[in-house]
Coordinates of C-alpha atoms and ligand atoms in Angstrom, one line a residue:
M1185 CA -4.3 23.0 13.4
K1186 CA -0.8 21.9 12.8
K1187 CA 0.4 23.5 16.1
N1188 CA -2.5 21.8 18.0
I1189 CA -1.7 18.4 16.5
K1190 CA 2.0 18.8 17.4
E1191 CA 1.1 19.6 21.0
L1192 CA -1.4 16.8 21.4
K1193 CA 1.1 14.3 19.9
K1194 CA 3.6 15.2 22.5
E1195 CA 1.1 15.1 25.4
N1196 CA 0.0 11.6 24.4
N1197 CA 3.3 10.2 23.2
A1198 CA 1.7 9.7 19.8
I1199 CA 3.2 9.4 16.3
I1200 CA 1.7 10.0 12.9
L1201 CA 2.6 7.5 10.2
A1202 CA 1.5 8.5 6.7
H1203 CA 1.3 6.7 3.4
Y1204 CA 2.7 8.4 0.4
Y1205 CA -0.9 8.7 -1.0
Q1206 CA -1.9 11.1 1.7
M1207 CA -2.4 14.7 0.9
P1208 CA 0.8 16.8 1.1
E1209 CA -0.2 18.6 4.3
I1210 CA -0.6 15.3 6.0
Q1211 CA 2.7 13.9 4.7
D1212 CA 4.4 17.1 5.9
I1213 CA 3.3 16.8 9.5
A1214 CA 3.9 13.0 9.7
D1215 CA 6.7 11.6 11.8
Y1216 CA 7.3 9.0 9.1
V1217 CA 6.1 8.6 5.5
G1218 CA 6.3 5.3 3.8
D1219 CA 4.8 2.6 1.6
S1220 CA 2.7 -0.2 3.2
Y1221 CA 5.6 -2.4 4.1
A1222 CA 7.8 0.4 5.5
L1223 CA 4.8 1.6 7.6
A1224 CA 4.3 -1.9 9.0
K1225 CA 8.0 -2.2 9.8
Y1226 CA 8.1 1.3 11.4
A1227 CA 5.0 0.5 13.5
Q1228 CA 6.7 -2.7 14.7
N1229 CA 9.6 -0.8 16.2
T1230 CA 8.1 2.4 17.6
D1231 CA 8.0 3.1 21.3
A1232 CA 5.1 5.6 21.0
D1233 CA 1.9 4.8 23.0
W1234 CA -0.5 5.9 20.2
I1235 CA -0.1 5.4 16.5
I1236 CA -2.2 7.5 14.1
L1237 CA -2.0 5.7 10.8
A1238 CA -2.8 8.2 8.1
G1239 CA -3.5 5.7 5.4
V1240 CA -6.3 3.2 4.8
K1241 CA -7.9 0.9 7.4
F1242 CA -6.0 -2.3 6.5
M1243 CA -2.7 -0.4 7.2
A1244 CA -4.0 0.6 10.6
E1245 CA -5.1 -2.9 11.3
T1246 CA -1.7 -4.2 10.4
A1247 CA -0.1 -1.7 12.8
K1248 CA -2.5 -2.9 15.5
V1249 CA -1.7 -6.6 15.0
L1250 CA 2.0 -5.7 15.4
N1251 CA 1.3 -3.5 18.5
P1252 CA -1.6 -5.1 20.4
N1253 CA -0.8 -3.0 23.5
K1254 CA -0.7 0.3 21.8
R1255 CA -3.7 2.4 20.7
V1256 CA -3.9 2.7 16.9
F1257 CA -6.2 5.2 15.2
V1258 CA -7.1 5.9 11.6
P1259 CA -8.3 9.4 10.7
D1260 CA -11.3 8.2 8.7
I1261 CA -12.8 4.7 9.5
N1262 CA -14.3 4.6 6.0
A1263 CA -10.9 4.7 4.3
G1264 CA -11.2 1.3 2.7
C1265 CA -9.7 -0.2 -0.5
S1266 CA -11.2 -1.7 -3.6
L1267 CA -8.9 -4.7 -3.1
V1268 CA -10.2 -5.3 0.3
D1269 CA -13.8 -5.2 -1.1
A1270 CA -12.8 -7.6 -3.9
A1271 CA -12.2 -10.5 -1.5
P1272 CA -15.1 -11.1 0.9
V1273 CA -14.1 -13.6 3.5
D1274 CA -16.8 -16.3 2.7
K1275 CA -16.0 -16.4 -1.0
F1276 CA -12.3 -16.4 -0.1
K1277 CA -12.6 -19.4 2.2
K1278 CA -14.6 -21.4 -0.4
W1279 CA -11.9 -20.6 -3.0
I1280 CA -9.1 -21.9 -0.7
D1281 CA -11.1 -25.0 0.2
S1282 CA -11.4 -25.9 -3.5
F1283 CA -7.6 -26.6 -3.7
E1284 CA -5.5 -29.4 -2.4
N1285 CA -2.4 -28.6 -0.5
P1286 CA -2.8 -24.8 -0.9
F1287 CA -0.3 -22.1 0.3
V1288 CA -2.1 -18.8 0.5
V1289 CA -0.2 -15.7 -0.3
T1290 CA -2.2 -12.6 0.4
Y1291 CA -1.5 -9.0 -0.5
I1292 CA -1.5 -6.7 2.6
N1293 CA -4.4 -4.9 0.9
S1294 CA -6.9 -7.3 2.5
S1295 CA -9.3 -7.5 5.4
I1296 CA -8.1 -8.9 8.8
E1297 CA -10.4 -11.9 8.3
V1298 CA -8.8 -12.7 5.0
K1299 CA -5.3 -12.3 6.6
M1300 CA -6.4 -14.8 9.2
L1301 CA -6.9 -17.4 6.5
S1302 CA -3.5 -16.7 4.9
D1303 CA -0.1 -18.4 5.1
V1304 CA 1.9 -15.3 4.3
I1305 CA 1.2 -11.7 3.6
V1306 CA 3.1 -9.7 0.9
T1307 CA 3.3 -6.1 -0.2
S1308 CA 4.3 -4.8 -3.6
S1309 CA 7.9 -4.3 -2.3
N1310 CA 8.5 -7.9 -1.3
A1311 CA 6.0 -10.2 -3.2
V1312 CA 8.5 -11.4 -5.8
K1313 CA 11.1 -12.3 -3.1
I1314 CA 8.6 -14.0 -0.9
V1315 CA 6.9 -16.1 -3.6
S1316 CA 10.2 -17.3 -4.9
K1317 CA 10.8 -18.8 -1.4
I1318 CA 7.7 -20.9 -1.1
P1319 CA 8.1 -24.7 -1.3
K1320 CA 7.4 -25.9 -4.8
D1321 CA 5.2 -28.8 -3.7
K1322 CA 2.4 -26.4 -2.8
T1323 CA -0.4 -25.1 -4.8
I1324 CA 0.2 -21.3 -4.5
L1325 CA -2.9 -19.1 -4.3
F1326 CA -2.4 -15.4 -4.7
A1327 CA -5.0 -12.8 -3.8
P1328 CA -6.6 -10.4 -4.2
D1329 CA -4.7 -8.3 -6.8
K1330 CA -4.7 -10.0 -10.2
N1331 CA -2.3 -7.5 -11.8
L1332 CA 0.3 -7.9 -9.0
G1333 CA -0.2 -11.7 -9.1
D1334 CA 0.4 -11.7 -12.9
Y1335 CA 3.5 -9.6 -12.5
V1336 CA 4.9 -11.8 -9.7
M1337 CA 4.2 -14.9 -11.7
K1338 CA 6.1 -13.4 -14.7
K1339 CA 9.0 -12.3 -12.6
T1340 CA 9.4 -15.5 -10.6
G1341 CA 8.3 -18.1 -13.2
V1342 CA 6.3 -19.7 -10.3
N1343 CA 2.8 -20.9 -11.3
M1344 CA 0.0 -19.5 -9.1
Q1345 CA -3.8 -19.5 -8.9
I1346 CA -4.7 -15.8 -8.9
W1347 CA -7.8 -14.1 -7.5
D1348 CA -9.6 -11.6 -9.8
G1349 CA -9.5 -8.3 -7.9
N1350 CA -7.9 -5.0 -8.6
C1351 CA -7.0 -1.5 -7.4
Y1352 CA -9.5 0.7 -9.1
V1353 CA -6.9 3.6 -9.3
H1354 CA -4.1 1.6 -11.0
N1355 CA -6.4 -0.7 -13.1
Q1356 CA -7.9 2.2 -15.0
L1357 CA -4.5 3.4 -16.4
D1358 CA -4.1 2.6 -20.0
A1359 CA -1.2 1.5 -22.2
K1360 CA -2.3 3.7 -25.1
R1361 CA -2.1 6.9 -23.1
I1362 CA 1.5 5.9 -22.1
I1363 CA 2.5 5.4 -25.7
N1364 CA 1.1 8.8 -26.5
L1365 CA 3.0 10.4 -23.7
K1366 CA 6.2 8.7 -24.7
N1367 CA 5.8 10.1 -28.2
I1368 CA 5.5 13.6 -26.7
Y1369 CA 8.5 13.0 -24.3
P1370 CA 10.7 10.6 -26.1
D1371 CA 13.6 10.9 -23.6
A1372 CA 11.4 10.3 -20.6
T1373 CA 11.6 7.2 -18.4
I1374 CA 8.4 5.3 -17.6
I1375 CA 7.7 4.0 -14.1
A1376 CA 4.7 2.2 -12.6
H1377 CA 3.3 0.5 -9.6
P1378 CA 2.8 -3.2 -10.1
E1379 CA -1.0 -2.9 -9.4
C1380 CA -1.2 -1.6 -13.1
K1381 CA -2.3 -3.9 -15.9
T1382 CA 0.3 -6.1 -17.6
D1383 CA 0.3 -4.1 -20.9
V1384 CA 1.1 -1.0 -18.9
L1385 CA 3.9 -2.7 -17.0
D1386 CA 5.3 -4.1 -20.2
L1387 CA 6.0 -0.5 -21.4
C1388 CA 7.9 0.5 -18.2
D1389 CA 11.6 1.0 -17.6
F1390 CA 11.0 0.4 -13.9
V1391 CA 8.2 -1.2 -11.9
G1392 CA 8.1 -1.0 -8.1
S1393 CA 6.3 -0.3 -4.8
T1394 CA 5.7 3.3 -3.8
N1395 CA 9.1 3.5 -1.9
S1396 CA 10.9 1.8 -4.8
L1397 CA 9.5 4.3 -7.3
L1398 CA 10.6 7.2 -5.1
N1399 CA 14.1 5.6 -4.8
Y1400 CA 14.3 5.2 -8.5
V1401 CA 13.6 8.9 -9.0
K1402 CA 16.2 9.8 -6.3
N1403 CA 18.9 7.5 -7.9
T1404 CA 18.4 8.4 -11.6
N1405 CA 18.8 11.6 -13.5
Y1406 CA 16.1 12.0 -16.1
N1407 CA 14.5 15.3 -17.0
V1408 CA 11.1 13.7 -17.5
Y1409 CA 9.4 10.9 -15.5
I1410 CA 6.2 9.4 -16.9
V1411 CA 4.5 8.1 -13.7
A1412 CA 1.7 5.5 -13.7
T1413 CA 0.4 5.5 -10.1
E1414 CA -1.6 7.5 -7.5
T1415 CA -1.1 11.3 -7.3
G1416 CA 0.2 11.5 -3.7
I1417 CA 3.7 10.2 -4.4
L1418 CA 4.4 13.1 -6.7
H1419 CA 4.7 15.3 -3.6
Q1420 CA 7.9 13.5 -2.5
M1421 CA 9.2 13.0 -6.1
K1422 CA 9.0 16.7 -6.7
K1423 CA 10.8 17.4 -3.4
A1424 CA 13.5 14.9 -4.3
K1425 CA 14.0 16.3 -7.9
P1426 CA 12.7 19.9 -8.1
N1427 CA 14.0 20.4 -11.6
A1428 CA 12.6 17.3 -13.2
D1429 CA 9.1 17.1 -14.8
F1430 CA 6.7 14.4 -13.5
I1431 CA 4.0 13.5 -16.0
L1432 CA 1.2 11.5 -14.3
V1433 CA -0.5 8.9 -16.5
T1434 CA -4.2 9.6 -16.0
P1435 CA -7.2 7.6 -17.3
D1436 CA -8.6 10.7 -19.0
D1437 CA -7.9 14.4 -19.0
N1438 CA -8.9 14.8 -15.3
S1439 CA -5.9 14.1 -13.1
K1440 CA -8.2 14.0 -10.0
H1441 CA -9.1 10.5 -11.2
N1442 CA -5.7 9.4 -10.0
D1443 CA -6.5 10.3 -6.4
C1444 CA -7.5 7.3 -4.3
K1445 CA -10.9 8.2 -3.0
Y1446 CA -10.2 6.2 0.2
M1447 CA -6.8 7.7 1.0
K1448 CA -8.0 11.2 0.4
L1449 CA -10.8 10.8 3.0
N1450 CA -8.2 11.7 5.6
T1451 CA -7.7 15.3 6.7
L1452 CA -5.7 17.3 9.3
E1453 CA -9.0 17.9 11.1
K1454 CA -9.7 14.2 11.4
I1455 CA -6.2 13.6 12.7
Y1456 CA -6.8 16.3 15.3
D1457 CA -10.0 14.6 16.2
N1458 CA -8.2 11.3 16.7
L1459 CA -5.9 13.0 19.2
I1460 CA -8.4 15.1 21.1
N1461 CA -11.4 12.7 21.1
Q1462 CA -9.7 9.4 20.5
T1463 CA -12.0 8.7 17.5
N1464 CA -11.7 5.8 15.1
E1465 CA -9.6 3.6 17.2
I1466 CA -8.8 0.2 15.7
L1467 CA -10.1 -2.6 17.9
L1468 CA -9.3 -6.2 17.1
S1469 CA -10.1 -9.3 19.1
E1470 CA -7.2 -11.4 20.6
A1471 CA -8.1 -14.2 18.2
Q1472 CA -7.8 -11.9 15.2
I1473 CA -4.5 -10.5 16.4
E1474 CA -3.0 -13.9 17.2
R1475 CA -3.9 -15.5 13.8
A1476 CA -3.2 -12.5 11.5
K1477 CA 0.1 -12.0 13.3
I1478 CA 1.4 -15.4 12.1
S1479 CA 1.0 -14.5 8.4
I1480 CA 2.2 -10.9 8.9
L1481 CA 5.3 -11.9 10.9
R1482 CA 6.1 -14.6 8.3
M1483 CA 6.1 -11.8 5.7
I1484 CA 8.7 -9.9 7.7
E1485 CA 10.8 -13.0 8.2
F1486 CA 10.8 -13.9 4.5
A1487 CA 11.3 -10.3 3.4
E1488 CA 14.2 -9.6 5.7
N1489 CA 16.2 -12.8 5.2
Ligands
LIG1172 P1 2.5 0.2 -1.5 O1 2.9 -1.1 -0.9 O2 3.4 0.6 -2.7 O3 2.5 1.3 -0.5 O4 1.1 0.1 -2.1 C1 -0.1 0.2 -1.4 C2 -1.2 0.6 -2.1 O5 -2.3 0.7 -1.6 C3 -1.0 0.9 -3.5 O6 -2.1 1.3 -4.1
LIG1173 FE1 -6.6 0.4 -2.4 FE2 -5.9 1.3 -4.8 FE3 -6.5 3.0 -2.9 FE4 -4.2 1.6 -2.8 S1 -4.7 3.2 -4.3 S2 -5.6 2.0 -1.1 S3 -4.8 -0.3 -3.6 S4 -7.9 1.5 -3.8

């Protein structure tokens, strides 16, 4: 399968971009592995003709918006996200319309329709920086992740109206279990993704996007890392620090519950199917691309400057 994928990639000038939450075998055949912002940036600069985005659908849609002339595929078209589901476009529009002078900051984990109604997109790696740059005379609306919104508000001191959605994987993690783990491993450092609840984040030594968590591991020298996020990132963490112990914070005794059920829909077979049968191509209208591009490019401009 891996050999066939490699050959088909070459034949079609295709690249595979994988999110860190993909299964290890997918991360290992990818041309690039990154968090949602790094994947968007990589997609913006590639000269491949086809992009297989091994992640969830909103990530593939973002890659398509940035590359309207390339073919973009997602291994499983049902790879959704609980945050996308939390913000249906009609409800979202009504919410925006209920404010005067709104400035809509939307997490990249959202539908293309919701992005079209937004002023700027953010990811967990740049939300704090971007929100601190927004003119203060605006009513800032932040959607759809409440935990990330609360975290950004705390870090920036900027007041925001926050939509009540969450990532079901991170939201289920519990502060009490972290306190128990810290009692067992008193010298451990605690790290978490900002989609976790505030009481979890308050216990952490470091909070950051998937890339930042990995960089923290690479740049520190602890024997034990208590990690509050999705399972997939442990693959790269263990590669970076083979002698360290990584203790995943789980909602119960079954660590499978930290697997994002959407991310884990993707398989090598489905990637092969993308390449051989051109299945699950992302198709967006010109109007969708043009409008969503404004808020996505504004993210890149704010994040890079
Ligand atoms: P990152 O921006 O850290 O990749 O997060 C995306 C995501 O879906 C986390 O659950
Ligand atoms: Fe969405 Fe959470 Fe899965 Fe990330 S881990 S894709 S935020 S459901």
